[in-house]
mmCIF file of C-alpha atoms in Angstrom:
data_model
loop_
_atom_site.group_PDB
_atom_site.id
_atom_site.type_symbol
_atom_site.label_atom_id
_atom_site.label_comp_id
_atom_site.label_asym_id
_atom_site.label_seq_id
_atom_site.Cartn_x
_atom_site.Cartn_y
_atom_site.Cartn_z
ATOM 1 C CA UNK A 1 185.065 71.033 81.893
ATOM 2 C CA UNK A 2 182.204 73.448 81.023
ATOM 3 C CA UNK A 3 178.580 72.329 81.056
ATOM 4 C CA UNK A 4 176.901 73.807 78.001
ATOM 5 C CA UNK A 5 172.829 73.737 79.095
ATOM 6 C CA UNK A 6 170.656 71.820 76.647
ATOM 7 C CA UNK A 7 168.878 74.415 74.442
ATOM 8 C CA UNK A 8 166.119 73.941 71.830
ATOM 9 C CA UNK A 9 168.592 73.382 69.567
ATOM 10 C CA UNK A 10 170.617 71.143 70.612
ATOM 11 C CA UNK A 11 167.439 69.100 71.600
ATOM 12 C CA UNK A 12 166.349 68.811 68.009
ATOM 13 C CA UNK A 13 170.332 67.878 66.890
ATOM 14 C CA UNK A 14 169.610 65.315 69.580
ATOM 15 C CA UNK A 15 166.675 63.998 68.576
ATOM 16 C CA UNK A 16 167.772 64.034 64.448
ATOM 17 C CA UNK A 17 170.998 62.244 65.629
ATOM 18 C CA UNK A 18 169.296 59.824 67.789
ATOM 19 C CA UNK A 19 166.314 59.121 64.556
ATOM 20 C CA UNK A 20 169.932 57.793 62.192
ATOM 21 C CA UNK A 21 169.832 54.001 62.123
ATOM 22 C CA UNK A 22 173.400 54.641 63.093
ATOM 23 C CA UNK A 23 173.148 56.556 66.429
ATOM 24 C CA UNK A 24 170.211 54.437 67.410
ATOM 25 C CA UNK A 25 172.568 51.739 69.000
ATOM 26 C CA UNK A 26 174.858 54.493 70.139
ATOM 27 C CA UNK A 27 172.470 57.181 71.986
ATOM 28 C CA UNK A 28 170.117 55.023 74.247
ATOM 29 C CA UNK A 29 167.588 56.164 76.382
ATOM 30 C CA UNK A 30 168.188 56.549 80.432
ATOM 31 C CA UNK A 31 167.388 54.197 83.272
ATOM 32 C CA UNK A 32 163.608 54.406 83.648
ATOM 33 C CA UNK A 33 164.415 55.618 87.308
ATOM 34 C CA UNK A 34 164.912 58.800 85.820
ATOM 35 C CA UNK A 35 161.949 61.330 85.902
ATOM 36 C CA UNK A 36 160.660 61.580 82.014
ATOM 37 C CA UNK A 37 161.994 64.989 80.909
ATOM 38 C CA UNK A 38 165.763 64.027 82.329
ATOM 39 C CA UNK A 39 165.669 60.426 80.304
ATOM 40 C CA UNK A 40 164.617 61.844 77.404
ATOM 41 C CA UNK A 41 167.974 64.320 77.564
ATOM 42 C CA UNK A 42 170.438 61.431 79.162
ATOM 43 C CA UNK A 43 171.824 59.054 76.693
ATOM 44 C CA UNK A 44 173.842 55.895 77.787
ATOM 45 C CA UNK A 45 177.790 55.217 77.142
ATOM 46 C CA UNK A 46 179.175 53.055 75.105
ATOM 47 C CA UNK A 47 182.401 51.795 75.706
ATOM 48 C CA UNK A 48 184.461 50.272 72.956
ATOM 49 C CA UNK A 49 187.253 49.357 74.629
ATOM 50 C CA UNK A 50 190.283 50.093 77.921
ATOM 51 C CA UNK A 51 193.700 50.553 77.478
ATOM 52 C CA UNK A 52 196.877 49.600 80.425
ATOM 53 C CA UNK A 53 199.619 50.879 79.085
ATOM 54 C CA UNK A 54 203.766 50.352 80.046
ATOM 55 C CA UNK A 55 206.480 52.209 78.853
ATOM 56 C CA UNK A 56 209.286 50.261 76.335
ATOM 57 C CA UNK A 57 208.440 46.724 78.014
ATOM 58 C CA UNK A 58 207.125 44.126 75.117
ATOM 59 C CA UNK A 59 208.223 41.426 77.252
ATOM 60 C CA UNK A 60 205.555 42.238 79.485
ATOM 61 C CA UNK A 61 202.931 41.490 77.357
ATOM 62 C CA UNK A 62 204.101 37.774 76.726
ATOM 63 C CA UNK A 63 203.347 37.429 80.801
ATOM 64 C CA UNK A 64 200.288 39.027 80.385
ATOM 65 C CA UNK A 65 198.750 37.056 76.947
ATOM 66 C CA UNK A 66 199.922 33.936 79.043
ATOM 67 C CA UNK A 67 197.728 35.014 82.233
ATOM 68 C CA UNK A 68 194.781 35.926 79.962
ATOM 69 C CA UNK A 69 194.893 32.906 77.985
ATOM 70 C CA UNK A 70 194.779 30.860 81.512
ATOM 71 C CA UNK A 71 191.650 32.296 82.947
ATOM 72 C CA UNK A 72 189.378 31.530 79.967
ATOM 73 C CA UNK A 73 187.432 35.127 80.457
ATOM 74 C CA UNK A 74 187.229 35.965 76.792
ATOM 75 C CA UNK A 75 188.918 36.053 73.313
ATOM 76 C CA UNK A 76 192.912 36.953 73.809
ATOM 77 C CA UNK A 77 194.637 38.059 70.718
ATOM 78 C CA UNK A 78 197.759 40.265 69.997
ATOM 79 C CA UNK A 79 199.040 42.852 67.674
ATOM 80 C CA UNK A 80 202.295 42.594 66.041
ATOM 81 C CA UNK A 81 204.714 45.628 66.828
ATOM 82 C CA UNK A 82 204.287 48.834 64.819
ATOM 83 C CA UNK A 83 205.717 52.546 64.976
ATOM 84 C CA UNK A 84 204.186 53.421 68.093
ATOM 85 C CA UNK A 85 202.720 50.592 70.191
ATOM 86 C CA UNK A 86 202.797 46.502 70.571
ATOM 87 C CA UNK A 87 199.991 45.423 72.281
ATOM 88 C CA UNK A 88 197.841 42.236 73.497
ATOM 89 C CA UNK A 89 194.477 42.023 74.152
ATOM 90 C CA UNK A 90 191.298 40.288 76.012
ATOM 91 C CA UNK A 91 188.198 40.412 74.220
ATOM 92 C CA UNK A 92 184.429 40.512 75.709
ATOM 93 C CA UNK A 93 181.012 40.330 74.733
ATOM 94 C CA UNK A 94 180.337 44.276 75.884
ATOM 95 C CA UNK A 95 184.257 45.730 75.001
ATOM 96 C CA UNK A 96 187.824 44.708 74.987
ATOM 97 C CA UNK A 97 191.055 45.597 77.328
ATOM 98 C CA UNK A 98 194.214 46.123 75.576
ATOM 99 C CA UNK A 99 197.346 46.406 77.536
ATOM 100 C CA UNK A 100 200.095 48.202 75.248
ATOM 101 C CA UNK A 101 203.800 48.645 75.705
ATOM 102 C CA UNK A 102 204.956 52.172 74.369
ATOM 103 C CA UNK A 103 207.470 52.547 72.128
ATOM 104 C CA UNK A 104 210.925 54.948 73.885
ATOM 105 C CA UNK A 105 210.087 57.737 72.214
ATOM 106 C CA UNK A 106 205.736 57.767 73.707
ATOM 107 C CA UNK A 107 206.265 58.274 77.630
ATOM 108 C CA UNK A 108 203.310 60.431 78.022
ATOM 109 C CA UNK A 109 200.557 57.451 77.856
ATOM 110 C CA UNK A 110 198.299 56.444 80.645
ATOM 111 C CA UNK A 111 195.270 54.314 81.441
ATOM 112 C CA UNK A 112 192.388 55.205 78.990
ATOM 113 C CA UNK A 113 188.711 54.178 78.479
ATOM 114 C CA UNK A 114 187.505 54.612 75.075
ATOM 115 C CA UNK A 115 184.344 55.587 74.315
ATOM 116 C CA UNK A 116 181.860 55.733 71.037
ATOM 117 C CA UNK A 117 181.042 59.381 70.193
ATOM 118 C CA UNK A 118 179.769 60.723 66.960
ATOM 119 C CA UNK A 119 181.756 62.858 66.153
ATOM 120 C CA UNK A 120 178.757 66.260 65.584
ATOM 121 C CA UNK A 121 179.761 66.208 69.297
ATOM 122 C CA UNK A 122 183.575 66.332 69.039
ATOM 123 C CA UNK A 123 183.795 70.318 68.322
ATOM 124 C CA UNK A 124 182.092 71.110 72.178
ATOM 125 C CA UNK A 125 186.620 70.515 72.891
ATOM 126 C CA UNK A 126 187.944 73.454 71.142
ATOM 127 C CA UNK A 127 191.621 72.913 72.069
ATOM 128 C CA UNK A 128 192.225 68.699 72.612
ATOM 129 C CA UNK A 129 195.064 67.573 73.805
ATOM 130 C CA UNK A 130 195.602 64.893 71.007
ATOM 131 C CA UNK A 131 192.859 64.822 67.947
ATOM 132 C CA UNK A 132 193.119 62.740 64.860
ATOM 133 C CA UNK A 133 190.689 61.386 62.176
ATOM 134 C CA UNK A 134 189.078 58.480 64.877
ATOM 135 C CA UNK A 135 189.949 60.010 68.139
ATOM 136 C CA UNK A 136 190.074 62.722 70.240
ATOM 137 C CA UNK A 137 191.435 63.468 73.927
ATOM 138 C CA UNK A 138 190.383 66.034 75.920
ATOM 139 C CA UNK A 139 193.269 66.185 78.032
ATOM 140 C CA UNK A 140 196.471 63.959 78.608
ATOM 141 C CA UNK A 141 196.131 62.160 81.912
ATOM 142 C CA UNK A 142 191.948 63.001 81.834
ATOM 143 C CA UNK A 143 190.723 59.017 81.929
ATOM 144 C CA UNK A 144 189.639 58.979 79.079
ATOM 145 C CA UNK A 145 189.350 59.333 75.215
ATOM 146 C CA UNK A 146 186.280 59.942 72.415
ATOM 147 C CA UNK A 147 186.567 57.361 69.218
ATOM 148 C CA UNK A 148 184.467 58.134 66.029
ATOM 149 C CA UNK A 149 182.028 55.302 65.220
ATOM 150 C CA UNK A 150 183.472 55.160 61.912
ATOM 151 C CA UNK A 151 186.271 53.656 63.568
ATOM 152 C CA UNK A 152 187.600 50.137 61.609
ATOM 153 C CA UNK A 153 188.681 48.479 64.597
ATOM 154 C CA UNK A 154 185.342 49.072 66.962
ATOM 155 C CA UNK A 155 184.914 45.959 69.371
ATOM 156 C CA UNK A 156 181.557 46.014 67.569
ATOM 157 C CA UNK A 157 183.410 45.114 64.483
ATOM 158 C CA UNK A 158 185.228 41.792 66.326
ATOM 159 C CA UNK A 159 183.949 38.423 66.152
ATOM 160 C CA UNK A 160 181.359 38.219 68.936
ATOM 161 C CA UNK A 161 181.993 36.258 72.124
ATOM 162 C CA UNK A 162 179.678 34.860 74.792
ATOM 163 C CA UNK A 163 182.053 35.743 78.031
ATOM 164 C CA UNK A 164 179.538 39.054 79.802
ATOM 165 C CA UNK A 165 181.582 38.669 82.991
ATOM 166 C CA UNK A 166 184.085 42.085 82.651
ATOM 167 C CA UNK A 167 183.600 45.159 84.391
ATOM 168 C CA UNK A 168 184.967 48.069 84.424
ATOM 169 C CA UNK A 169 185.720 50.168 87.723
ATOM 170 C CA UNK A 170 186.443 54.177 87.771
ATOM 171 C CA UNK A 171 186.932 56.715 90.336
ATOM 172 C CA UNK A 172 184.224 59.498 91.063
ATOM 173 C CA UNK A 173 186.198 61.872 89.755
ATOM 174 C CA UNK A 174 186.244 59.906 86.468
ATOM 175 C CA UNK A 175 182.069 59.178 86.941
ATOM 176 C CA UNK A 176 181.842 62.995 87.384
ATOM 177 C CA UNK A 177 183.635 63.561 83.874
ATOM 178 C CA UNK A 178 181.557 60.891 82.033
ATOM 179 C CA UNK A 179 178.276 61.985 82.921
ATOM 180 C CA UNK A 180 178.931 65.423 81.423
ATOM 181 C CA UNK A 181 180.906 64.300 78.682
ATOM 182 C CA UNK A 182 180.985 66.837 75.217
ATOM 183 C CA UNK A 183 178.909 69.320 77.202
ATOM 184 C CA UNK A 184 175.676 66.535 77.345
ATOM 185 C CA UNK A 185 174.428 64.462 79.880
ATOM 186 C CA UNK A 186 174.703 60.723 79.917
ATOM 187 C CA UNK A 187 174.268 57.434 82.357
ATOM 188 C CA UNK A 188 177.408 55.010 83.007
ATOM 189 C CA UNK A 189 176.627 51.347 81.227
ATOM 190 C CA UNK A 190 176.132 48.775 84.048
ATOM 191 C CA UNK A 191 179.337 46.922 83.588
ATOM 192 C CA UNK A 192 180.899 50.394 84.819
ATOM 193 C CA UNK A 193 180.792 51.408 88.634
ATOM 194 C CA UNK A 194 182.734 53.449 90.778
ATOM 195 C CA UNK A 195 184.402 52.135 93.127
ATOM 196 C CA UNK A 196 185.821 54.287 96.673
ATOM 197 C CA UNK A 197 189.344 53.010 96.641
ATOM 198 C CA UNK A 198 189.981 54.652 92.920
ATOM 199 C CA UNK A 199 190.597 58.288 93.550
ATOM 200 C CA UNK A 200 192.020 59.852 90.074
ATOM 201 C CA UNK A 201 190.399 59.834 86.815
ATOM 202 C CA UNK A 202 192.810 58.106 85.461
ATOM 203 C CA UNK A 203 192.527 54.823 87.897
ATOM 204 C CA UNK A 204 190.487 52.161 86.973
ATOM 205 C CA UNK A 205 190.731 48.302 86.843
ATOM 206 C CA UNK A 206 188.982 45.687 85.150
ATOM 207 C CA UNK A 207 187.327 42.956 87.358
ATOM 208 C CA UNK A 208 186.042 39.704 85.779
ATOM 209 C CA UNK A 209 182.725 37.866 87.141
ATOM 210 C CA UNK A 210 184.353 36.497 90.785
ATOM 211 C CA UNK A 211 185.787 40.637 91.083
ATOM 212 C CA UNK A 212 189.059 39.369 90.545
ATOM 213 C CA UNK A 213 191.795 41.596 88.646
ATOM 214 C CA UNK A 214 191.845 41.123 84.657
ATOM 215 C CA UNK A 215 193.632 44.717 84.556
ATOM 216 C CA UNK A 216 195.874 45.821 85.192
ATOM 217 C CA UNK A 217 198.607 43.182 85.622
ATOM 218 C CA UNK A 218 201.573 42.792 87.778
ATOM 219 C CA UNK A 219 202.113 46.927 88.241
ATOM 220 C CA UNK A 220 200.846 49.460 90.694
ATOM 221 C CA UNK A 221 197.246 48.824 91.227
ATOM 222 C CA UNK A 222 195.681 51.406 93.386
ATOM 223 C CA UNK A 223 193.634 48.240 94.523
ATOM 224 C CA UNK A 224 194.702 45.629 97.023
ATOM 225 C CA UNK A 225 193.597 42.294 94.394
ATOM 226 C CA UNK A 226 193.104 39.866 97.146
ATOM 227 C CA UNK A 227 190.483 42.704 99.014
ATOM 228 C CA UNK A 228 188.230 42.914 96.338
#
């Protein structure tokens, strides 16, 4: 991915964006650790949500909504079957994990994290892989995908729920991607970390508050569960 530097101008689109009563919970300042100049420049994630998916298998989700709903770690819901995806999913109080089954005809998905972007940032990916009115992806297979905040469906938009305990862990080659995200620089939230067993961008797993597996189920988990 090419870094673009941060020029005058693109400091003051910053700074206009980040003055919008909308961006304001979106774009927020850097860990104080930071020296001043650097946090001014770095805004923080926000995740809205991760996505496990398996190809042409709805009966795996019934085994999975019946796991979920038997460790009491947040809100589990599910989405009835339409033309591309059926899906089921575990809601927190910081973002949600949805674990889909493809349709036949959509073999090309893989494990996703979904992040809040305004969308004056989208055009910094000239050629996307996949672009449509609330999301865009970079590349297939790259770990992750942008979603507009205009999106109806944000977690933000979900009733809220009290369960803090999920968090998410990446590879450093996914950390490396997020930090320079749309050409910008920005900090990972603190319920992501990177973790050394993960080695592709597009491995991650969700832990709950004891670092035991939430996601993915009962597949290939580049993680040993019981070593965590």
């Amino acid at each position: 991915m090419k870094f673009q530097p941060l020029t005058r101008r693109r400091l003051a689109t910053y700074m206009g964006l980040a003055s919008t009563g909308l961006s304001s919970h979106l774009l927020k300042a850097a860990e104080q650790s930071h020296p001043a100049a650097e946090t001014r420049n770095t805004m923080q994630l926000q995740i809205d949500h991760i996505m496990f998916p398996v190809y042409f298998n709805n009966a795996f989700l019934d085994i999975v909504e019946q796991t979920w709903k038997g460790k009491a770690t947040g809100r589990v819901f599910s989405q009835p079957q339409n033309a591309v995806f059926k899906a089921v999913y575990l809601q927190g109080k910081s973002f949600y994990v949805e674990h889909l089954s493809t349709v036949e005809s959509e073999p090309y998905w893989s494990s996703t994290l979904y992040i809040v972007v305004p969308k004056e940032f989208w055009s910094y990916y000239a050629t996307p892989a996949l672009r449509s009115e609330h999301f865009l992806m970079p590349r297939f297979g790259c770990g992750y995908s942008l979603v507009s905040p205009e999106f109806p469906h944000l977690h933000s938009s979900l009733p809220e729920q009290s369960y803090d305990g999920l968090s998410i862990l990446i590879s450093s080659a996914l950390e490396a991607e997020l930090k320079t995200l749309a050409g910008r620089a920005w900090s990972l939230p603190p319920n992501v970390r990177v973790h050394n067993g993960l080695h592709h961008a597009h491995d991650m797993v969700v832990v709950d508050s004891e670092s035991k597996v939430v996601a993915p189920l009962y597949q290939a988990n580049p993680l040993l569960r019981e070593h965590l």
